[in-house]
mmCIF file of C-alpha atoms in Angstrom:
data_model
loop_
_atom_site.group_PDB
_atom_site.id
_atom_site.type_symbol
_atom_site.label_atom_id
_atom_site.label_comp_id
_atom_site.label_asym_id
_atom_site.label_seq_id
_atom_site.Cartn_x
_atom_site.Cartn_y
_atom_site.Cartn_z
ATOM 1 C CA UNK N 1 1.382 9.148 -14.830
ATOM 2 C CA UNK N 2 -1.159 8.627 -11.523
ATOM 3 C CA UNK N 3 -0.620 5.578 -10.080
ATOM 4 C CA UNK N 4 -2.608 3.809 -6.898
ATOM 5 C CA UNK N 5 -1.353 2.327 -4.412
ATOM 6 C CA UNK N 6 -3.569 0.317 -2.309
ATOM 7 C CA UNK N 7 -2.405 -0.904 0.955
ATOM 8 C CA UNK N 8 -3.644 -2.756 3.714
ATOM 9 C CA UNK N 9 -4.376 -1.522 8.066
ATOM 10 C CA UNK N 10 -5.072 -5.219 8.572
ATOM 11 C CA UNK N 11 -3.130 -4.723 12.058
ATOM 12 C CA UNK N 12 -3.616 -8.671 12.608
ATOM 13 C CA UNK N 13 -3.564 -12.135 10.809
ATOM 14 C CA UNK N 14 -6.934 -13.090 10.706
ATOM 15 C CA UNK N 15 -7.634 -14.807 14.179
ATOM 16 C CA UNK N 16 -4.028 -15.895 14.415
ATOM 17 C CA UNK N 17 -3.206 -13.681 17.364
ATOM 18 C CA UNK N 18 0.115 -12.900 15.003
ATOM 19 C CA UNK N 19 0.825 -8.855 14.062
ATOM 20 C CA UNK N 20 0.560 -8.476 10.144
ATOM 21 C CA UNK N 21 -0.066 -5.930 7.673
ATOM 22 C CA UNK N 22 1.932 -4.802 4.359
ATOM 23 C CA UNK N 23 5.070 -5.865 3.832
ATOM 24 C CA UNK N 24 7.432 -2.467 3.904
ATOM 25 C CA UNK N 25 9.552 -3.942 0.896
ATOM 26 C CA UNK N 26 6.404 -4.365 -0.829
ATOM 27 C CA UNK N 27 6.150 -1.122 -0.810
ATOM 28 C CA UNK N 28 9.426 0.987 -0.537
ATOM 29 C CA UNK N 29 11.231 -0.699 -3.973
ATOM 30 C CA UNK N 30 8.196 -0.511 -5.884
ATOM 31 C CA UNK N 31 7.304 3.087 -4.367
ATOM 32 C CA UNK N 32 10.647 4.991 -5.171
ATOM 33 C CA UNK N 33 11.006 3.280 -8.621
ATOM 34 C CA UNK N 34 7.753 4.724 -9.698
ATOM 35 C CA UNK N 35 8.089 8.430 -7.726
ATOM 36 C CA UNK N 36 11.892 8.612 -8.755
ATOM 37 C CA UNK N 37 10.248 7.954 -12.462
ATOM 38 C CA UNK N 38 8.275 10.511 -12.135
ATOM 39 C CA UNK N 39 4.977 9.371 -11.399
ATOM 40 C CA UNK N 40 2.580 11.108 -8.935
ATOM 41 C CA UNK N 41 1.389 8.346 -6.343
ATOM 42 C CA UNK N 42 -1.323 7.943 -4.475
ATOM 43 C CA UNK N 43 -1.699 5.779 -1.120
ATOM 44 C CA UNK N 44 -5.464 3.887 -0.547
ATOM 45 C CA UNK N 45 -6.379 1.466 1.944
ATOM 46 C CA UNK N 46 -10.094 0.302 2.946
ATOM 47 C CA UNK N 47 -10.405 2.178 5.636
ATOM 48 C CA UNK N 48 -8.282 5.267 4.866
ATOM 49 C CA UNK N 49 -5.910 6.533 7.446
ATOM 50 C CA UNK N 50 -2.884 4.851 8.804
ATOM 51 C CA UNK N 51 -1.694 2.027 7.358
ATOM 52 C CA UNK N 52 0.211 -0.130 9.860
ATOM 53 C CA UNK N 53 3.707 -2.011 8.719
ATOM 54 C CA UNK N 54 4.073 -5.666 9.288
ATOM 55 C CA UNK N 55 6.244 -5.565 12.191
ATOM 56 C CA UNK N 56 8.120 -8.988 10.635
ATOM 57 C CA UNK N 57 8.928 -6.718 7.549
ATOM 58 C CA UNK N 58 11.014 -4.091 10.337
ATOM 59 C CA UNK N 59 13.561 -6.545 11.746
ATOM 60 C CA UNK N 60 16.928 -5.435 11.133
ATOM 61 C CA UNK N 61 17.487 -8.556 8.493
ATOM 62 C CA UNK N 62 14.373 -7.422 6.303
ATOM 63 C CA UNK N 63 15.681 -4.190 5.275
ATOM 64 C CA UNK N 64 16.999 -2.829 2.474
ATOM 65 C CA UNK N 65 17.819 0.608 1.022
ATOM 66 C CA UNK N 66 14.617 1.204 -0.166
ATOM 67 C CA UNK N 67 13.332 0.914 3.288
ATOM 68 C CA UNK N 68 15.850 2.198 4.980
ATOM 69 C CA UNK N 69 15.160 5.565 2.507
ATOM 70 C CA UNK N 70 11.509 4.940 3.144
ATOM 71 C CA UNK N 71 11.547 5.028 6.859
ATOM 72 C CA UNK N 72 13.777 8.141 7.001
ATOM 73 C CA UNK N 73 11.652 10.095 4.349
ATOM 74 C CA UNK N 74 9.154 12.223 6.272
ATOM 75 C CA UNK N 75 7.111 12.823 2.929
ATOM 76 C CA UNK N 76 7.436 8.923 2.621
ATOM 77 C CA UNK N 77 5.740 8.421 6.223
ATOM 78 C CA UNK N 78 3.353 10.607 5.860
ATOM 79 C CA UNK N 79 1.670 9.417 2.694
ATOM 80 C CA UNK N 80 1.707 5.915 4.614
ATOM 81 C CA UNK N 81 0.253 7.112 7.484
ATOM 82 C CA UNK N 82 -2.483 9.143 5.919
ATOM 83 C CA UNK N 83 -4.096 7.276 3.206
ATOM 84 C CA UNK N 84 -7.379 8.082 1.259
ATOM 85 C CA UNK N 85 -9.993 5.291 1.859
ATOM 86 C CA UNK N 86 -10.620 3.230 -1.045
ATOM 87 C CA UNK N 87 -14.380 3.341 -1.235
ATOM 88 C CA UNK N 88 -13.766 7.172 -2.361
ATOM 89 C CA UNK N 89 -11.372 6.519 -5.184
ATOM 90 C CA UNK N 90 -12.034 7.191 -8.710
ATOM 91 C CA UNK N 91 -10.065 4.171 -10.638
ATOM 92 C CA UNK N 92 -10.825 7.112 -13.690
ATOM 93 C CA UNK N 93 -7.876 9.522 -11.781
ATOM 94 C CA UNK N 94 -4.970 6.998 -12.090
ATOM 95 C CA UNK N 95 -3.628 5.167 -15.004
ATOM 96 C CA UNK N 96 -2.571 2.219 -12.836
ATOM 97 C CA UNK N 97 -3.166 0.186 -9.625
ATOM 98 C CA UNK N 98 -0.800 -1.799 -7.543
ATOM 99 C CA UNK N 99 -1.438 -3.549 -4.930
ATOM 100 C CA UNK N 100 1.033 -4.102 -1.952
ATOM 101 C CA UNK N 101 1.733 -6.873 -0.814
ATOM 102 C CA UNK N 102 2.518 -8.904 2.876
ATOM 103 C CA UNK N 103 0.071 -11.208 4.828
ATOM 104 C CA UNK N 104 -2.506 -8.653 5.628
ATOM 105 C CA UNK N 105 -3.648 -8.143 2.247
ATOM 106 C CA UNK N 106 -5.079 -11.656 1.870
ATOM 107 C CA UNK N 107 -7.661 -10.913 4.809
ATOM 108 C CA UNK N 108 -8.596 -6.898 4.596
ATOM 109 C CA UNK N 109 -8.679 -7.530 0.323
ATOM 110 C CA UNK N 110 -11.427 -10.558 0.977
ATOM 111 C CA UNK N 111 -15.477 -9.913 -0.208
ATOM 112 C CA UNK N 112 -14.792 -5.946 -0.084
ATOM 113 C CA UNK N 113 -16.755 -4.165 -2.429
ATOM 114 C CA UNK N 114 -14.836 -1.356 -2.788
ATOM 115 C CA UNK N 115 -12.160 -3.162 -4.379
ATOM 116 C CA UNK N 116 -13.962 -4.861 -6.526
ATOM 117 C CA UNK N 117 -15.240 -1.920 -7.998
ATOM 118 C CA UNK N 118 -12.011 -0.522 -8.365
ATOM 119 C CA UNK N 119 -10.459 -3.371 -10.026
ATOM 120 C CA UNK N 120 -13.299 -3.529 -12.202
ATOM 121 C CA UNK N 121 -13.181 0.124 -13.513
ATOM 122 C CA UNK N 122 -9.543 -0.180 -14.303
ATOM 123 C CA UNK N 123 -9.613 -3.609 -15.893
ATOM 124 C CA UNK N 124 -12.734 -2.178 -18.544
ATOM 125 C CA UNK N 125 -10.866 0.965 -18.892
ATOM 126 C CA UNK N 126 -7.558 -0.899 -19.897
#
């Protein structure tokens, strides 16, 4: 199974001044569940490239041992820190989308075409 996963870089909370992006536990559980299943994952974001961690999401009290194994997986990292950019993903590769979520989402996921597109292909295709 091919599965997306689209993140955010949204490094800041809209014009908050506050530091936001995904939320690591948003991704970690979900990611190892699905890898350790089996499934070959790929990591999207709108602008391809690094995708930045909500620092709130790294304080000592937000982790957990999927984040933990996340942040010492090199493999792990790297797929975070090199994603494709979503405007060049073809929903017809993956059988499945999911989203990440954390406070940057809700500002680098508003009037983007990209993703509309995407979610569109996938919902038609069920």
């Amino acid at each position: 199974m091919n599965i997306l996963m689209v993140l955010t870089a949204q490094a800041n909370l809209g014009n908050t001044g506050r530091k936001s992006s995904f939320w690591l536990e948003d991704l970690a559980t979900p990611y190892w569940i699905m890898r350790d299943a089996g499934a070959t994952l790929t990591l999207a974001s709108p602008a391809g490239g690094p995708a930045t961690i909500d620092p709130a999401s790294e304080a000592p009290e937000a982790q957990t041992d999927s984040t933990l194994r996340f942040k010492a997986d090199t493999e792990a990292m790297t797929f975070a820190a090199n994603t494709l950019r979503l405007a060049d993903v073809e929903a017809a590769h993956f059988d499945a989308a999911f989203y990440v979520g954390g406070d940057g989402p809700l500002w680098s996921r508003v009037d983007k075409p990209a993703q509309a597109r995407l979610i569109g292909q996938m919902a038609t295709a069920d």
